[in-house]
XYZ file of C-alpha atoms in Angstrom:
152
model
C 7.293 19.713 5.293
C 10.936 18.775 5.977
C 10.009 17.230 9.332
C 7.282 15.153 7.657
C 9.721 13.990 4.972
C 12.330 13.040 7.577
C 9.717 11.239 9.643
C 8.613 9.188 6.630
C 12.223 8.430 5.715
C 12.997 7.195 9.228
C 9.821 5.131 9.360
C 10.923 3.005 6.389
C 14.695 2.882 6.808
C 14.959 1.922 10.469
C 13.490 -0.824 12.569
C 12.060 0.055 15.969
C 14.946 0.242 18.442
C 13.497 -2.497 20.652
C 13.964 -5.103 17.877
C 17.225 -6.971 18.417
C 18.522 -8.484 15.187
C 20.750 -11.383 16.203
C 18.912 -11.729 19.516
C 16.918 -14.781 20.502
C 13.136 -15.103 20.720
C 13.062 -14.288 24.428
C 15.014 -11.061 23.862
C 12.571 -10.045 21.125
C 9.317 -11.313 22.653
C 8.207 -8.059 24.279
C 9.155 -6.034 21.194
C 7.178 -8.314 18.905
C 4.236 -8.333 21.278
C 4.231 -4.529 21.408
C 4.648 -4.047 17.654
C 2.088 -6.552 16.387
C -1.676 -6.512 16.601
C -1.588 -10.263 16.002
C 1.491 -12.503 16.052
C 1.527 -16.121 14.932
C 4.567 -18.286 15.695
C 5.297 -21.013 13.166
C 7.917 -23.741 13.420
C 9.192 -24.542 9.937
C 11.544 -27.114 8.478
C 15.143 -25.851 8.798
C 15.826 -27.251 5.333
C 13.620 -24.484 3.879
C 16.002 -21.810 5.178
C 19.569 -22.077 3.853
C 21.085 -20.349 6.877
C 19.433 -22.627 9.458
C 21.020 -25.853 10.657
C 18.785 -26.909 13.549
C 15.705 -24.698 13.781
C 13.627 -22.313 11.701
C 10.941 -20.267 13.441
C 8.949 -17.495 11.829
C 6.690 -15.085 13.647
C 4.135 -13.524 11.337
C 3.347 -10.108 12.735
C 0.218 -8.398 11.456
C -0.370 -4.730 12.188
C 3.347 -3.816 12.196
C 3.503 -0.039 11.697
C 5.837 0.721 8.799
C 5.863 3.688 6.461
C 2.686 5.075 7.959
C 0.567 1.954 7.509
C -0.018 -1.363 9.258
C 1.839 -4.190 7.515
C 2.771 -7.818 7.841
C 6.318 -8.320 9.091
C 7.935 -11.736 9.129
C 10.452 -12.170 11.943
C 12.699 -15.085 10.963
C 14.729 -16.919 13.600
C 17.413 -19.289 12.362
C 18.944 -21.559 14.981
C 17.392 -19.469 17.735
C 18.565 -16.029 16.579
C 16.632 -13.316 14.755
C 18.363 -13.472 11.387
C 16.143 -11.197 9.321
C 12.842 -9.414 8.996
C 10.754 -9.055 5.850
C 8.230 -6.193 5.837
C 5.651 -6.645 3.113
C 4.612 -3.567 1.143
C 2.336 -2.898 -1.794
C 3.924 -3.140 -5.237
C 2.979 0.498 -5.880
C 5.205 1.541 -2.954
C 8.441 -0.142 -4.050
C 9.838 2.781 -6.058
C 9.270 5.187 -3.167
C 10.733 2.702 -0.707
C 13.831 2.315 -2.855
C 14.172 6.118 -3.088
C 13.922 6.403 0.704
C 16.572 3.710 1.207
C 18.860 5.409 -1.298
C 18.375 8.780 0.423
C 19.240 7.210 3.769
C 21.979 4.748 2.775
C 23.427 6.036 -0.506
C 23.481 4.189 -3.797
C 22.716 0.480 -3.600
C 25.737 -1.789 -3.306
C 24.088 -4.240 -5.690
C 21.045 -3.714 -7.888
C 19.127 -6.083 -10.134
C 15.635 -6.202 -11.622
C 14.530 -8.039 -8.451
C 16.149 -6.009 -5.664
C 18.323 -3.137 -4.474
C 20.751 -4.175 -1.725
C 22.184 -1.656 0.723
C 24.956 -3.773 2.197
C 26.303 -0.968 4.407
C 22.926 -0.914 6.172
C 22.132 -4.675 6.162
C 18.998 -3.857 4.205
C 17.374 -4.367 0.832
C 14.280 -3.550 -1.156
C 12.766 -6.419 -3.115
C 10.753 -5.884 -6.261
C 9.904 -9.488 -7.182
C 8.110 -9.845 -3.853
C 7.396 -6.273 -2.709
C 9.067 -5.967 0.671
C 11.814 -4.421 2.722
C 14.501 -6.642 4.211
C 16.582 -6.025 7.299
C 19.166 -8.654 8.267
C 21.572 -9.206 11.150
C 25.351 -9.090 11.030
C 25.645 -12.818 11.696
C 23.867 -13.696 8.423
C 25.185 -10.768 6.372
C 27.722 -12.879 4.435
C 24.976 -15.240 3.251
C 22.653 -12.437 2.111
C 25.467 -10.462 0.513
C 26.666 -13.537 -1.369
C 23.131 -14.136 -2.608
C 22.835 -10.510 -3.758
C 26.130 -10.717 -5.654
C 25.262 -14.046 -7.245
C 21.704 -13.005 -8.165
C 22.816 -9.751 -9.769
C 25.232 -11.779 -11.908
């Protein structure tokens, strides 16, 4: 029972070790290929991503194993570096996801009706759009500022 609980906790609070937040697309290509049943690369307008100056690429990864189920993960590259990953979950799973994050990372640094941010872990749980967020150190100030401002 304890091993199963720990396994579930790890499966939602940690990204696979081969994912390199802050790394470029080439550094993450084999990881994404191995983690996704289907991956679609989309080039988006950098103006739609506040932390991008020159390029905004998103790889939509279907079949990403997370929390014991296949999910959609969105790998977001800003200016050539993997800035963050959104892992979509079902709305009914958000409370459990937040509990798992809190068990792993401690109390949220910032909490609002829309999210719980675990700044010490570069992670968050969103409620408004049910998903887990993992972000790289190089964009941490932007996300953390947004969390602080949004929590008001």
